C-alpha positions as a Python dict, from the first residue, in 0.01 Angstrom:
ca = {
    (1, 'M'): (0, 0, 0),
    (2, 'K'): (238, 56, 293),
    (3, 'N'): (381, -239, 483),
    (4, 'G'): (378, -193, 858),
    (5, 'L'): (517, -370, 1163),
    (6, 'V'): (311, -363, 1484),
    (7, 'L'): (484, -468, 1807),
    (8, 'E'): (292, -552, 2123),
    (9, 'G'): (451, -493, 2463),
    (10, 'G'): (472, -741, 2748),
    (11, 'A'): (788, -650, 2941),
    (12, 'M'): (1042, -933, 2907),
    (13, 'R'): (807, -1135, 2688),
    (14, 'G'): (945, -887, 2436),
    (15, 'M'): (1245, -1117, 2397),
    (16, 'F'): (1018, -1328, 2175),
    (17, 'T'): (958, -1019, 1960),
    (18, 'C'): (1333, -954, 1945),
    (19, 'G'): (1388, -1302, 1808),
    (20, 'V'): (1130, -1243, 1536),
    (21, 'T'): (1255, -900, 1438),
    (22, 'D'): (1621, -1005, 1441),
    (23, 'V'): (1549, -1274, 1182),
    (24, 'L'): (1362, -1022, 964),
    (25, 'L'): (1644, -769, 997),
    (26, 'E'): (1907, -1027, 910),
    (27, 'K'): (1707, -1125, 601),
    (28, 'G'): (1681, -762, 491),
    (29, 'V'): (1303, -729, 523),
    (30, 'V'): (1203, -364, 486),
    (31, 'F'): (891, -205, 634),
    (32, 'D'): (762, 141, 553),
    (33, 'G'): (686, 196, 919),
    (34, 'A'): (660, 38, 1261),
    (35, 'I'): (471, 111, 1580),
    (36, 'G'): (566, -23, 1921),
    (37, 'V'): (412, -26, 2266),
    (38, 'S'): (617, -50, 2585),
    (39, 'A'): (873, -330, 2530),
    (40, 'G'): (766, -330, 2166),
    (41, 'A'): (892, 27, 2146),
    (42, 'V'): (1213, 9, 2350),
    (43, 'F'): (1326, -312, 2178),
    (44, 'G'): (1163, -250, 1841),
    (45, 'C'): (1349, 74, 1780),
    (46, 'N'): (1651, -142, 1695),
    (47, 'Y'): (1475, -227, 1368),
    (48, 'K'): (1501, 132, 1255),
    (49, 'S'): (1863, 156, 1375),
    (50, 'K'): (1939, -175, 1200),
    (51, 'Q'): (2095, -339, 1505),
    (52, 'P'): (1993, -705, 1517),
    (53, 'G'): (2107, -878, 1833),
    (54, 'R'): (2138, -561, 2038),
    (55, 'A'): (1831, -606, 2261),
    (56, 'I'): (1899, -968, 2356),
    (57, 'R'): (2268, -886, 2405),
    (58, 'Y'): (2222, -612, 2664),
    (59, 'N'): (1935, -792, 2836),
    (60, 'L'): (2149, -1100, 2888),
    (61, 'R'): (2439, -885, 3002),
    (62, 'F'): (2244, -676, 3254),
    (63, 'C'): (1949, -891, 3365),
    (64, 'N'): (2114, -940, 3703),
    (65, 'D'): (2244, -586, 3741),
    (66, 'P'): (2038, -402, 4008),
    (67, 'H'): (2085, -76, 3820),
    (68, 'Y'): (1895, -221, 3524),
    (69, 'A'): (1585, -369, 3686),
    (70, 'S'): (1537, -442, 4056),
    (71, 'F'): (1325, -365, 4356),
    (72, 'R'): (1627, -180, 4493),
    (73, 'S'): (1599, 52, 4196),
    (74, 'L'): (1226, 91, 4265),
    (75, 'L'): (1287, 181, 4628),
    (76, 'T'): (1572, 423, 4559),
    (77, 'T'): (1455, 589, 4237),
    (78, 'G'): (1083, 520, 4202),
    (79, 'D'): (1141, 318, 3886),
    (80, 'L'): (1165, -61, 3868),
    (81, 'Y'): (1372, -17, 3551),
    (82, 'G'): (1640, 237, 3633),
    (83, 'E'): (1596, 552, 3424),
    (84, 'R'): (1962, 658, 3421),
    (85, 'F'): (2096, 312, 3345),
    (86, 'C'): (1835, 209, 3086),
    (87, 'Y'): (1796, 534, 2894),
    (88, 'H'): (2140, 690, 2924),
    (89, 'D'): (2416, 449, 3028),
    (90, 'I'): (2317, 164, 2797),
    (91, 'P'): (2230, 359, 2478),
    (92, 'D'): (2513, 610, 2522),
    (93, 'T'): (2808, 393, 2625),
    (94, 'L'): (2744, 34, 2741),
    (95, 'D'): (2571, -88, 2421),
    (96, 'P'): (2543, 219, 2197),
    (97, 'F'): (2221, 288, 2013),
    (98, 'D'): (2304, 381, 1652),
    (99, 'R'): (2127, 715, 1633),
    (100, 'E'): (2288, 808, 1303),
    (101, 'T'): (2148, 503, 1125),
    (102, 'Y'): (1815, 551, 1304),
    (103, 'Q'): (1788, 905, 1172),
    (104, 'K'): (1889, 815, 817),
    (105, 'N'): (1656, 517, 787),
    (106, 'P'): (1336, 640, 611),
    (107, 'M'): (1123, 385, 796),
    (108, 'E'): (875, 566, 1020),
    (109, 'F'): (868, 463, 1385),
    (110, 'F'): (585, 543, 1625),
    (111, 'V'): (577, 505, 2003),
    (112, 'V'): (254, 463, 2201),
    (113, 'C'): (218, 623, 2544),
    (114, 'T'): (-80, 679, 2774),
    (115, 'D'): (-159, 1034, 2884),
    (116, 'V'): (-248, 1010, 3254),
    (117, 'E'): (-466, 1322, 3239),
    (118, 'T'): (-688, 1202, 2955),
    (119, 'G'): (-644, 827, 2979),
    (120, 'R'): (-599, 823, 2602),
    (121, 'P'): (-311, 696, 2388),
    (122, 'I'): (-65, 930, 2222),
    (123, 'Y'): (104, 810, 1904),
    (124, 'Y'): (438, 986, 1881),
    (125, 'Q'): (656, 964, 1573),
    (126, 'S'): (1019, 931, 1674),
    (127, 'T'): (1263, 1057, 1412),
    (128, 'T'): (1594, 1117, 1591),
    (129, 'G'): (1626, 874, 1884),
    (130, 'D'): (1795, 1153, 2081),
    (131, 'D'): (1781, 1191, 2459),
    (132, 'Q'): (1453, 1382, 2448),
    (133, 'E'): (1286, 1118, 2233),
    (134, 'L'): (1414, 837, 2451),
    (135, 'Q'): (1196, 985, 2725),
    (136, 'W'): (895, 900, 2506),
    (137, 'F'): (1025, 543, 2489),
    (138, 'R'): (1070, 546, 2865),
    (139, 'A'): (713, 671, 2911),
    (140, 'S'): (580, 400, 2680),
    (141, 'A'): (747, 133, 2895),
    (142, 'S'): (674, 287, 3238),
    (143, 'M'): (452, 26, 3399),
    (144, 'P'): (199, 162, 3651),
    (145, 'L'): (270, 126, 4024),
    (146, 'V'): (639, 54, 3963),
    (147, 'S'): (733, 365, 3761),
    (148, 'R'): (725, 738, 3799),
    (149, 'I'): (501, 938, 3570),
    (150, 'V'): (714, 1070, 3284),
    (151, 'S'): (677, 1433, 3174),
    (152, 'V'): (769, 1497, 2810),
    (153, 'D'): (674, 1784, 2579),
    (154, 'G'): (389, 1900, 2803),
    (155, 'H'): (243, 1552, 2855),
    (156, 'R'): (240, 1338, 3170),
    (157, 'M'): (251, 975, 3063),
    (158, 'L'): (282, 609, 3154),
    (159, 'D'): (276, 269, 2979),
    (160, 'G'): (115, 281, 2637),
    (161, 'G'): (-30, -64, 2689),
    (162, 'M'): (-287, 72, 2932),
    (163, 'S'): (-471, 254, 2654),
    (164, 'D'): (-374, 69, 2334),
    (165, 'S'): (-191, -259, 2384),
    (166, 'I'): (-199, -363, 2018),
    (167, 'P'): (-222, -43, 1810),
    (168, 'V'): (-311, -201, 1477),
    (169, 'R'): (-626, 5, 1420),
    (170, 'A'): (-444, 327, 1508),
    (171, 'F'): (-173, 230, 1259),
    (172, 'E'): (-434, 174, 993),
    (173, 'K'): (-559, 528, 1052),
    (174, 'L'): (-202, 646, 991),
    (175, 'G'): (-214, 485, 647),
    (176, 'Y'): (-78, 138, 723),
    (177, 'H'): (-327, -119, 599),
    (178, 'H'): (-92, -413, 535),
    (179, 'N'): (64, -510, 865),
    (180, 'V'): (274, -781, 1024),
    (181, 'V'): (170, -789, 1390),
    (182, 'V'): (395, -950, 1652),
    (183, 'L'): (216, -1052, 1971),
    (184, 'T'): (369, -1184, 2291),
    (185, 'Q'): (74, -1400, 2397),
    (186, 'P'): (-37, -1723, 2226),
    (187, 'K'): (-354, -1764, 2022),
    (188, 'G'): (-658, -1798, 2243),
    (189, 'F'): (-519, -1580, 2523),
    (190, 'V'): (-794, -1381, 2693),
    (191, 'K'): (-692, -1083, 2905),
    (192, 'Q'): (-866, -1054, 3242),
    (193, 'R'): (-957, -747, 3446),
    (194, 'N'): (-646, -603, 3612),
    (195, 'A'): (-606, -761, 3955),
    (196, 'Y'): (-423, -453, 4083),
    (197, 'L'): (-701, -210, 3993),
    (198, 'P'): (-785, -130, 4361),
    (199, 'L'): (-421, -34, 4422),
    (200, 'M'): (-417, 174, 4105),
    (201, 'K'): (-733, 356, 4210),
    (202, 'A'): (-558, 457, 4530),
    (203, 'R'): (-226, 544, 4365),
    (204, 'Y'): (-375, 741, 4074),
    (205, 'A'): (-683, 889, 4241),
    (206, 'R'): (-599, 1224, 4079),
    (207, 'Y'): (-636, 1070, 3734),
    (208, 'P'): (-988, 921, 3704),
    (209, 'K'): (-966, 895, 3324),
    (210, 'L'): (-651, 688, 3357),
    (211, 'I'): (-829, 458, 3604),
    (212, 'N'): (-1115, 420, 3358),
    (213, 'A'): (-871, 325, 3081),
    (214, 'I'): (-710, 62, 3304),
    (215, 'A'): (-1051, -75, 3406),
    (216, 'L'): (-1150, -119, 3042),
    (217, 'R'): (-816, -238, 2912),
    (218, 'H'): (-905, -606, 2901),
    (219, 'H'): (-1215, -535, 2694),
    (220, 'H'): (-1016, -332, 2439),
    (221, 'Y'): (-743, -595, 2428),
    (222, 'N'): (-980, -883, 2367),
    (223, 'N'): (-1172, -685, 2105),
    (224, 'T'): (-846, -617, 1925),
    (225, 'T'): (-734, -980, 1922),
    (226, 'A'): (-1076, -1075, 1782),
    (227, 'Y'): (-1033, -806, 1516),
    (228, 'L'): (-689, -942, 1429),
    (229, 'E'): (-821, -1294, 1384),
    (230, 'E'): (-1081, -1162, 1138),
    (231, 'Q'): (-815, -963, 953),
    (232, 'E'): (-601, -1277, 934),
    (233, 'K'): (-884, -1473, 776),
    (234, 'Q'): (-920, -1202, 513),
    (235, 'G'): (-546, -1199, 442),
    (236, 'K'): (-516, -834, 540),
    (237, 'T'): (-288, -891, 838),
    (238, 'L'): (-20, -1144, 923),
    (239, 'V'): (1, -1221, 1293),
    (240, 'I'): (303, -1383, 1458),
    (241, 'R'): (249, -1528, 1805),
    (242, 'P'): (437, -1758, 2040),
    (243, 'P'): (291, -2110, 2018),
    (244, 'Y'): (248, -2124, 2396),
    (245, 'A'): (262, -1895, 2698),
    (246, 'L'): (612, -1764, 2763),
    (247, 'E'): (769, -1841, 3099),
    (248, 'V'): (926, -1500, 3139),
    (249, 'G'): (859, -1255, 3420),
    (250, 'S'): (815, -879, 3389),
    (251, 'V'): (1153, -859, 3559),
    (252, 'E'): (1349, -1165, 3460),
    (253, 'H'): (1686, -1245, 3617),
    (254, 'D'): (1717, -1590, 3459),
    (255, 'S'): (1918, -1544, 3141),
    (256, 'N'): (1820, -1890, 3023),
    (257, 'K'): (1452, -1793, 3019),
    (258, 'L'): (1530, -1475, 2825),
    (259, 'L'): (1734, -1671, 2576),
    (260, 'A'): (1464, -1937, 2540),
    (261, 'A'): (1200, -1674, 2457),
    (262, 'Y'): (1437, -1511, 2210),
    (263, 'H'): (1520, -1836, 2032),
    (264, 'L'): (1152, -1926, 2018),
    (265, 'G'): (1090, -1598, 1837),
    (266, 'R'): (1367, -1677, 1593),
    (267, 'Q'): (1231, -2025, 1536),
    (268, 'V'): (878, -1901, 1464),
    (269, 'A'): (1008, -1631, 1228),
    (270, 'E'): (1228, -1876, 1038),
    (271, 'E'): (944, -2127, 1005),
    (272, 'R'): (714, -1859, 866),
    (273, 'L'): (974, -1665, 669),
    (274, 'A'): (844, -1758, 325),
    (275, 'E'): (494, -1657, 429),
    (276, 'I'): (618, -1326, 569),
    (277, 'L'): (822, -1246, 258),
    (278, 'S'): (524, -1321, 36),
    (279, 'F'): (296, -1105, 251),
    (280, 'V'): (525, -801, 228),
    (281, 'G'): (603, -862, -140),
    (282, 'Q'): (975, -928, -90),
    (283, 'E'): (1000, -1291, -206),
    (284, 'E'): (1327, -1213, -385),
    (285, 'L'): (1499, -1204, -45),
    (286, 'A'): (1449, -1579, -17),
    (287, 'K'): (1664, -1643, -322),
    (288, 'P'): (2022, -1760, -252),
}
């Protein structure tokens, strides 16, 4: 049975996920595959490249840089998170992404994007982490209204969270039936209908199937969290959540808040480490 790692998105709430995954990386926990959505993809790819600490490092370094994430970037480029800076400058030179290790690591890594034409998720397996593939990561994390539609390999795409926020059932269909799922909302969180739906209807009037996906997103999300709770009870899935709502914005310029979310993720992972190791059958890693 294959062990999988499922990573929810949530913009800068993803710092919690980074704390969790960094602890698992440092302890040498191996997964057969991982799947990430939005922030879960752009930060989670560091698991395959074996670079613990990288995501929190560059987020702390650049959280106040207008080229990274700012309304100035949105006004001048059409993207709240600057495409050139985030997907070229950082991975190529400022905090290099280890593509060689990424390519050599046999762990499978899937990225979830939403096709704006069909309104359906696309599950793309990334094998190289090259410039072309980073556009899939960019698409996965391109939040509606504040991002340009990303065209890659014949698809026009936006944020994967609009069509499959927590892709555990899709991962099961890919053969992963024994999954650690990292969420960025606490237990009991109930997603509400998107308050910006009227604006999205106007902005994406050409894409009615996308609008339908956004309108139904909260139903799919809440159905999935209910499914996860049942899977937990049966011991088929291990879910890691923050113990309370994270005080982190989608664009967060307060490095202390980023660091607090990250350290909370580390704390939760360390507290549950023995349970995680037992679940994935790697108890020997706990031995001194």
